[in-house]
PDB file of C-alpha atoms in Angstrom:
ATOM      1  CA  UNK A  17     -14.281   2.316 -10.749  1.00  0.00           C
ATOM      2  CA  UNK A  18     -12.569   4.547  -8.284  1.00  0.00           C
ATOM      3  CA  UNK A  19      -9.243   5.951  -9.410  1.00  0.00           C
ATOM      4  CA  UNK A  20      -6.643   7.775  -7.371  1.00  0.00           C
ATOM      5  CA  UNK A  21      -4.119   9.849  -9.256  1.00  0.00           C
ATOM      6  CA  UNK A  22      -0.956  11.149  -7.710  1.00  0.00           C
ATOM      7  CA  UNK A  23       1.487  13.762  -8.986  1.00  0.00           C
ATOM      8  CA  UNK A  24       4.311  14.209  -9.537  1.00  0.00           C
ATOM      9  CA  UNK A  25       5.657  10.734 -10.206  1.00  0.00           C
ATOM     10  CA  UNK A  26       9.181  11.777  -9.248  1.00  0.00           C
ATOM     11  CA  UNK A  27      10.624  14.733  -7.373  1.00  0.00           C
ATOM     12  CA  UNK A  28      14.268  15.554  -6.818  1.00  0.00           C
ATOM     13  CA  UNK A  29      15.018  18.243  -4.247  1.00  0.00           C
ATOM     14  CA  UNK A  30      18.032  19.710  -2.557  1.00  0.00           C
ATOM     15  CA  UNK A  31      18.213  19.009   1.139  1.00  0.00           C
ATOM     16  CA  UNK A  32      16.424  21.811   2.943  1.00  0.00           C
ATOM     17  CA  UNK A  33      13.954  22.491   0.137  1.00  0.00           C
ATOM     18  CA  UNK A  34      10.242  21.865   0.530  1.00  0.00           C
ATOM     19  CA  UNK A  35       8.334  19.052  -1.175  1.00  0.00           C
ATOM     20  CA  UNK A  36       4.679  18.546  -2.002  1.00  0.00           C
ATOM     21  CA  UNK A  37       2.807  15.616  -3.512  1.00  0.00           C
ATOM     22  CA  UNK A  38      -0.801  15.812  -4.635  1.00  0.00           C
ATOM     23  CA  UNK A  39      -3.500  13.189  -4.730  1.00  0.00           C
ATOM     24  CA  UNK A  40      -6.767  13.413  -6.690  1.00  0.00           C
ATOM     25  CA  UNK A  41      -9.689  11.018  -6.701  1.00  0.00           C
ATOM     26  CA  UNK A  42     -12.271  10.522  -9.422  1.00  0.00           C
ATOM     27  CA  UNK A  43     -14.914  10.090  -6.721  1.00  0.00           C
ATOM     28  CA  UNK A  44     -15.708  11.576  -3.319  1.00  0.00           C
ATOM     29  CA  UNK A  45     -13.766   9.759  -0.644  1.00  0.00           C
ATOM     30  CA  UNK A  46     -14.782   8.693   2.841  1.00  0.00           C
ATOM     31  CA  UNK A  47     -11.236   9.147   4.037  1.00  0.00           C
ATOM     32  CA  UNK A  48      -7.696   9.108   2.746  1.00  0.00           C
ATOM     33  CA  UNK A  49      -4.553   7.489   4.063  1.00  0.00           C
ATOM     34  CA  UNK A  50      -0.900   8.225   3.414  1.00  0.00           C
ATOM     35  CA  UNK A  51       1.933   5.701   3.440  1.00  0.00           C
ATOM     36  CA  UNK A  52       5.698   5.946   3.067  1.00  0.00           C
ATOM     37  CA  UNK A  53       7.893   3.288   1.509  1.00  0.00           C
ATOM     38  CA  UNK A  54      11.648   3.542   1.964  1.00  0.00           C
ATOM     39  CA  UNK A  55      13.819   2.155  -0.862  1.00  0.00           C
ATOM     40  CA  UNK A  56      13.794  -1.634  -0.632  1.00  0.00           C
ATOM     41  CA  UNK A  57      11.229  -1.550   2.148  1.00  0.00           C
ATOM     42  CA  UNK A  58       7.529  -1.946   2.614  1.00  0.00           C
ATOM     43  CA  UNK A  59       4.799   0.696   2.900  1.00  0.00           C
ATOM     44  CA  UNK A  60       4.325   2.124   6.366  1.00  0.00           C
ATOM     45  CA  UNK A  61       1.183   3.951   7.443  1.00  0.00           C
ATOM     46  CA  UNK A  62       1.649   7.652   8.167  1.00  0.00           C
ATOM     47  CA  UNK A  63      -1.786   9.136   8.746  1.00  0.00           C
ATOM     48  CA  UNK A  64      -5.501   9.064   7.947  1.00  0.00           C
ATOM     49  CA  UNK A  65      -7.656  12.099   7.149  1.00  0.00           C
ATOM     50  CA  UNK A  66     -11.399  11.851   7.579  1.00  0.00           C
ATOM     51  CA  UNK A  67     -13.014  15.275   7.706  1.00  0.00           C
ATOM     52  CA  UNK A  68     -13.570  17.721   4.887  1.00  0.00           C
ATOM     53  CA  UNK A  69     -10.853  20.405   4.961  1.00  0.00           C
ATOM     54  CA  UNK A  70      -8.886  18.544   7.623  1.00  0.00           C
ATOM     55  CA  UNK A  71      -5.254  19.493   8.203  1.00  0.00           C
ATOM     56  CA  UNK A  72      -2.889  17.371  10.289  1.00  0.00           C
ATOM     57  CA  UNK A  73       0.768  17.858  11.094  1.00  0.00           C
ATOM     58  CA  UNK A  74       3.498  15.438  12.018  1.00  0.00           C
ATOM     59  CA  UNK A  75       6.661  17.396  12.724  1.00  0.00           C
ATOM     60  CA  UNK A  76       7.752  18.672   9.265  1.00  0.00           C
ATOM     61  CA  UNK A  77       4.931  16.872   7.426  1.00  0.00           C
ATOM     62  CA  UNK A  78       1.585  18.571   6.779  1.00  0.00           C
ATOM     63  CA  UNK A  79      -1.353  16.632   5.405  1.00  0.00           C
ATOM     64  CA  UNK A  80      -4.491  18.210   3.957  1.00  0.00           C
ATOM     65  CA  UNK A  81      -7.827  16.833   2.865  1.00  0.00           C
ATOM     66  CA  UNK A  82      -9.778  18.922   0.384  1.00  0.00           C
ATOM     67  CA  UNK A  83     -13.117  20.506   1.140  1.00  0.00           C
ATOM     68  CA  UNK A  84     -14.835  18.294  -1.428  1.00  0.00           C
ATOM     69  CA  UNK A  85     -13.001  15.202  -0.108  1.00  0.00           C
ATOM     70  CA  UNK A  86     -11.686  14.448  -3.599  1.00  0.00           C
ATOM     71  CA  UNK A  87      -8.098  15.611  -3.171  1.00  0.00           C
ATOM     72  CA  UNK A  88      -5.311  15.615  -0.651  1.00  0.00           C
ATOM     73  CA  UNK A  89      -1.750  16.780  -0.324  1.00  0.00           C
ATOM     74  CA  UNK A  90       1.362  16.006   1.671  1.00  0.00           C
ATOM     75  CA  UNK A  91       3.847  18.805   2.218  1.00  0.00           C
ATOM     76  CA  UNK A  92       7.297  18.308   3.734  1.00  0.00           C
ATOM     77  CA  UNK A  93       9.099  21.375   5.009  1.00  0.00           C
ATOM     78  CA  UNK A  94      12.887  21.526   4.804  1.00  0.00           C
ATOM     79  CA  UNK A  95      13.476  18.021   3.487  1.00  0.00           C
ATOM     80  CA  UNK A  96      16.131  15.808   4.998  1.00  0.00           C
ATOM     81  CA  UNK A  97      17.862  12.737   3.593  1.00  0.00           C
ATOM     82  CA  UNK A  98      15.708  10.624   5.898  1.00  0.00           C
ATOM     83  CA  UNK A  99      12.660  11.729   3.903  1.00  0.00           C
ATOM     84  CA  UNK A 100      13.806   9.752   0.858  1.00  0.00           C
ATOM     85  CA  UNK A 101      11.265   7.216  -0.333  1.00  0.00           C
ATOM     86  CA  UNK A 102       7.980   6.840  -2.141  1.00  0.00           C
ATOM     87  CA  UNK A 103       4.879   8.431  -0.713  1.00  0.00           C
ATOM     88  CA  UNK A 104       1.528   6.865  -1.495  1.00  0.00           C
ATOM     89  CA  UNK A 105      -1.939   8.160  -0.927  1.00  0.00           C
ATOM     90  CA  UNK A 106      -4.769   5.657  -0.672  1.00  0.00           C
ATOM     91  CA  UNK A 107      -8.420   6.537  -0.945  1.00  0.00           C
ATOM     92  CA  UNK A 108     -11.305   4.874   0.772  1.00  0.00           C
ATOM     93  CA  UNK A 109     -14.832   5.054  -0.597  1.00  0.00           C
ATOM     94  CA  UNK A 110     -17.424   3.572   1.706  1.00  0.00           C
ATOM     95  CA  UNK A 111     -16.598  -0.008   2.561  1.00  0.00           C
ATOM     96  CA  UNK A 112     -14.694  -0.797  -0.622  1.00  0.00           C
ATOM     97  CA  UNK A 113     -10.997  -1.672  -0.291  1.00  0.00           C
ATOM     98  CA  UNK A 114      -8.357   1.046  -0.300  1.00  0.00           C
ATOM     99  CA  UNK A 115      -7.251   2.237  -3.723  1.00  0.00           C
ATOM    100  CA  UNK A 116      -3.631   3.334  -3.849  1.00  0.00           C
ATOM    101  CA  UNK A 117      -2.186   6.037  -6.032  1.00  0.00           C
ATOM    102  CA  UNK A 118       0.958   5.228  -7.999  1.00  0.00           C
ATOM    103  CA  UNK A 119       3.102   7.151  -5.559  1.00  0.00           C
ATOM    104  CA  UNK A 120       5.604   9.988  -5.681  1.00  0.00           C
ATOM    105  CA  UNK A 121       9.245   9.021  -5.407  1.00  0.00           C
ATOM    106  CA  UNK A 122      11.239  11.623  -3.506  1.00  0.00           C
ATOM    107  CA  UNK A 123      14.977  11.946  -3.864  1.00  0.00           C
ATOM    108  CA  UNK A 124      16.885  14.317  -1.611  1.00  0.00           C
ATOM    109  CA  UNK A 125      20.278  15.568  -2.710  1.00  0.00           C
ATOM    110  CA  UNK A 126      22.551  16.371   0.201  1.00  0.00           C
TER     111      UNK A 126
ATOM    112  CA  UNK B  11       5.026  -9.268  18.058  1.00  0.00           C
ATOM    113  CA  UNK B  12       6.417 -10.144  14.657  1.00  0.00           C
ATOM    114  CA  UNK B  13       3.640  -8.208  12.900  1.00  0.00           C
ATOM    115  CA  UNK B  14       3.186  -9.414   9.329  1.00  0.00           C
ATOM    116  CA  UNK B  15       5.621 -11.960   7.955  1.00  0.00           C
ATOM    117  CA  UNK B  16       5.942 -13.324   4.429  1.00  0.00           C
ATOM    118  CA  UNK B  17       7.535 -16.504   3.130  1.00  0.00           C
ATOM    119  CA  UNK B  18       9.621 -16.742   0.988  1.00  0.00           C
ATOM    120  CA  UNK B  19      11.531 -13.473   0.568  1.00  0.00           C
ATOM    121  CA  UNK B  20      12.753 -14.301  -2.935  1.00  0.00           C
ATOM    122  CA  UNK B  21      11.772 -16.871  -5.533  1.00  0.00           C
ATOM    123  CA  UNK B  22      12.595 -17.623  -9.141  1.00  0.00           C
ATOM    124  CA  UNK B  23      10.149 -19.720 -11.144  1.00  0.00           C
ATOM    125  CA  UNK B  24      10.006 -21.016 -14.652  1.00  0.00           C
ATOM    126  CA  UNK B  25       6.961 -20.340 -16.779  1.00  0.00           C
ATOM    127  CA  UNK B  26       4.220 -22.825 -15.958  1.00  0.00           C
ATOM    128  CA  UNK B  27       5.460 -23.692 -12.477  1.00  0.00           C
ATOM    129  CA  UNK B  28       3.262 -23.224  -9.454  1.00  0.00           C
ATOM    130  CA  UNK B  29       3.961 -21.834  -6.009  1.00  0.00           C
ATOM    131  CA  UNK B  30       2.313 -20.567  -2.862  1.00  0.00           C
ATOM    132  CA  UNK B  31       3.214 -17.425  -0.976  1.00  0.00           C
ATOM    133  CA  UNK B  32       2.481 -17.484   2.726  1.00  0.00           C
ATOM    134  CA  UNK B  33       1.476 -14.499   4.817  1.00  0.00           C
ATOM    135  CA  UNK B  34       1.100 -14.669   8.567  1.00  0.00           C
ATOM    136  CA  UNK B  35       0.054 -12.012  11.087  1.00  0.00           C
ATOM    137  CA  UNK B  36       0.045 -12.183  14.868  1.00  0.00           C
ATOM    138  CA  UNK B  37      -2.081  -9.092  15.552  1.00  0.00           C
ATOM    139  CA  UNK B  38      -5.455 -10.856  15.471  1.00  0.00           C
ATOM    140  CA  UNK B  39      -6.479  -8.774  12.477  1.00  0.00           C
ATOM    141  CA  UNK B  40      -9.681  -9.618  10.648  1.00  0.00           C
ATOM    142  CA  UNK B  41      -8.710  -8.221   7.260  1.00  0.00           C
ATOM    143  CA  UNK B  42      -5.859  -9.394   5.080  1.00  0.00           C
ATOM    144  CA  UNK B  43      -4.747  -8.315   1.613  1.00  0.00           C
ATOM    145  CA  UNK B  44      -2.418  -9.319  -1.180  1.00  0.00           C
ATOM    146  CA  UNK B  45      -0.916  -6.620  -3.392  1.00  0.00           C
ATOM    147  CA  UNK B  46       1.532  -6.626  -6.228  1.00  0.00           C
ATOM    148  CA  UNK B  47       3.904  -3.744  -6.852  1.00  0.00           C
ATOM    149  CA  UNK B  48       5.380  -3.097 -10.258  1.00  0.00           C
ATOM    150  CA  UNK B  49       7.603  -0.136 -11.212  1.00  0.00           C
ATOM    151  CA  UNK B  50       5.499   2.967 -11.778  1.00  0.00           C
ATOM    152  CA  UNK B  51       2.263   1.127 -11.017  1.00  0.00           C
ATOM    153  CA  UNK B  52       1.930   1.604  -7.299  1.00  0.00           C
ATOM    154  CA  UNK B  53       0.190  -1.066  -5.249  1.00  0.00           C
ATOM    155  CA  UNK B  54      -2.539  -3.062  -6.918  1.00  0.00           C
ATOM    156  CA  UNK B  55      -4.886  -5.248  -4.911  1.00  0.00           C
ATOM    157  CA  UNK B  56      -5.007  -8.885  -6.015  1.00  0.00           C
ATOM    158  CA  UNK B  57      -7.328 -10.497  -3.471  1.00  0.00           C
ATOM    159  CA  UNK B  58      -8.416  -9.739   0.046  1.00  0.00           C
ATOM    160  CA  UNK B  59     -10.187 -11.375   2.941  1.00  0.00           C
ATOM    161  CA  UNK B  60     -12.607  -9.894   5.457  1.00  0.00           C
ATOM    162  CA  UNK B  61     -12.298 -12.773   7.874  1.00  0.00           C
ATOM    163  CA  UNK B  62     -11.415 -16.416   8.320  1.00  0.00           C
ATOM    164  CA  UNK B  63     -12.875 -18.529   5.531  1.00  0.00           C
ATOM    165  CA  UNK B  64     -13.655 -15.565   3.258  1.00  0.00           C
ATOM    166  CA  UNK B  65     -11.943 -14.241   0.151  1.00  0.00           C
ATOM    167  CA  UNK B  66     -12.786 -11.613  -2.435  1.00  0.00           C
ATOM    168  CA  UNK B  67     -11.310 -10.395  -5.713  1.00  0.00           C
ATOM    169  CA  UNK B  68      -9.413  -7.163  -5.964  1.00  0.00           C
ATOM    170  CA  UNK B  69      -8.327  -5.139  -8.947  1.00  0.00           C
ATOM    171  CA  UNK B  70      -6.022  -7.726 -10.602  1.00  0.00           C
ATOM    172  CA  UNK B  71      -7.126 -11.230  -9.520  1.00  0.00           C
ATOM    173  CA  UNK B  72      -6.550 -13.179 -12.751  1.00  0.00           C
ATOM    174  CA  UNK B  73      -3.923 -15.928 -12.491  1.00  0.00           C
ATOM    175  CA  UNK B  74      -4.019 -16.000  -8.692  1.00  0.00           C
ATOM    176  CA  UNK B  75      -5.964 -17.887  -6.046  1.00  0.00           C
ATOM    177  CA  UNK B  76      -6.100 -17.343  -2.311  1.00  0.00           C
ATOM    178  CA  UNK B  77      -7.202 -19.120   0.819  1.00  0.00           C
ATOM    179  CA  UNK B  78      -7.811 -18.024   4.416  1.00  0.00           C
ATOM    180  CA  UNK B  79      -8.299 -21.240   6.335  1.00  0.00           C
ATOM    181  CA  UNK B  80      -6.948 -19.740   9.547  1.00  0.00           C
ATOM    182  CA  UNK B  81      -7.435 -16.186  10.733  1.00  0.00           C
ATOM    183  CA  UNK B  82      -3.717 -15.531  11.019  1.00  0.00           C
ATOM    184  CA  UNK B  83      -2.733 -16.885   7.599  1.00  0.00           C
ATOM    185  CA  UNK B  84      -3.479 -15.757   4.051  1.00  0.00           C
ATOM    186  CA  UNK B  85      -2.061 -17.794   1.182  1.00  0.00           C
ATOM    187  CA  UNK B  86      -1.554 -16.593  -2.376  1.00  0.00           C
ATOM    188  CA  UNK B  87      -1.231 -19.241  -5.064  1.00  0.00           C
ATOM    189  CA  UNK B  88       0.028 -19.099  -8.611  1.00  0.00           C
ATOM    190  CA  UNK B  89      -1.115 -22.225 -10.436  1.00  0.00           C
ATOM    191  CA  UNK B  90       0.795 -21.651 -13.677  1.00  0.00           C
ATOM    192  CA  UNK B  91       3.260 -18.803 -13.397  1.00  0.00           C
ATOM    193  CA  UNK B  92       3.746 -16.392 -16.297  1.00  0.00           C
ATOM    194  CA  UNK B  93       6.482 -13.782 -16.869  1.00  0.00           C
ATOM    195  CA  UNK B  94       3.810 -11.072 -16.419  1.00  0.00           C
ATOM    196  CA  UNK B  95       3.581 -12.167 -12.789  1.00  0.00           C
ATOM    197  CA  UNK B  96       7.148 -11.077 -12.112  1.00  0.00           C
ATOM    198  CA  UNK B  97       6.656  -8.543  -9.346  1.00  0.00           C
ATOM    199  CA  UNK B  98       7.074  -7.747  -5.686  1.00  0.00           C
ATOM    200  CA  UNK B  99       4.191  -9.136  -3.660  1.00  0.00           C
ATOM    201  CA  UNK B 100       3.124  -7.526  -0.411  1.00  0.00           C
ATOM    202  CA  UNK B 101       0.744  -8.906   2.139  1.00  0.00           C
ATOM    203  CA  UNK B 102      -1.017  -6.563   4.528  1.00  0.00           C
ATOM    204  CA  UNK B 103      -3.488  -6.802   7.373  1.00  0.00           C
ATOM    205  CA  UNK B 104      -5.790  -4.470   9.243  1.00  0.00           C
ATOM    206  CA  UNK B 105      -7.960  -4.752  12.321  1.00  0.00           C
ATOM    207  CA  UNK B 106     -10.932  -3.161  10.626  1.00  0.00           C
ATOM    208  CA  UNK B 107     -11.707  -1.724   7.203  1.00  0.00           C
ATOM    209  CA  UNK B 108     -13.977   0.804   5.658  1.00  0.00           C
ATOM    210  CA  UNK B 109     -14.598   4.026   7.484  1.00  0.00           C
ATOM    211  CA  UNK B 110     -14.231   2.688  10.990  1.00  0.00           C
ATOM    212  CA  UNK B 111     -11.156   3.383  13.066  1.00  0.00           C
ATOM    213  CA  UNK B 112      -8.127   1.114  13.325  1.00  0.00           C
ATOM    214  CA  UNK B 113      -8.246   0.518   9.568  1.00  0.00           C
ATOM    215  CA  UNK B 114      -4.602   1.278   8.885  1.00  0.00           C
ATOM    216  CA  UNK B 115      -2.859  -1.472   6.993  1.00  0.00           C
ATOM    217  CA  UNK B 116       0.290  -3.154   8.251  1.00  0.00           C
ATOM    218  CA  UNK B 117       2.500  -4.530   5.503  1.00  0.00           C
ATOM    219  CA  UNK B 118       4.843  -7.479   5.409  1.00  0.00           C
ATOM    220  CA  UNK B 119       8.402  -7.189   4.062  1.00  0.00           C
ATOM    221  CA  UNK B 120       7.446  -8.456   0.600  1.00  0.00           C
ATOM    222  CA  UNK B 121       8.308 -11.354  -1.685  1.00  0.00           C
ATOM    223  CA  UNK B 122      10.304 -10.672  -4.817  1.00  0.00           C
ATOM    224  CA  UNK B 123       9.170 -13.126  -7.494  1.00  0.00           C
ATOM    225  CA  UNK B 124      10.804 -13.575 -10.881  1.00  0.00           C
ATOM    226  CA  UNK B 125       9.202 -15.753 -13.547  1.00  0.00           C
ATOM    227  CA  UNK B 126      11.496 -16.737 -16.384  1.00  0.00           C
TER     228      UNK B 126
END
């Protein structure tokens, strides 16, 4: 079945440093979604990428979808303490349910 | 709008006991989902529903049953709880699914379940 792998599992950064998490699928995806979960909270939808090679930005966050639609990345520029949390990618293949990666937990040291 | 709500927030069970987790959404969403979240395992889909009266198995359905008698409610049942079912359970809903638009999932606050 479809698998979505996410690396790294953990990332500790100094405030102001950049952060990137990578997502790889074993199959070609229809689209990919990204969610953020604050400590003790629930996942919250950030964005969806649909097109091959698509790049979307939300303030300091940049999301990319690979040309082959099998990988994606989330890059945060100049991290802040408010960026702390776990970031999940979730892949969609056709009409099957979303498959979530295991997430990358980001810690930001002030 | 309350969005997605879950009842209860916390629960402790003894092995073999049964319980039902309730999820309610007020967004008129067709699709509803139950996930469990364990440390280092991400979110794993237990069961989901594509509309009132329908249910389908997800990745880890064993030991759980679900019902969707009303569009706004999705119930998750544990008939005979086991320590392996200790987890945080999240319910989610979405207006659509698949590759159509408006398929983002809205999550409830979660239920922390401990089985002793």
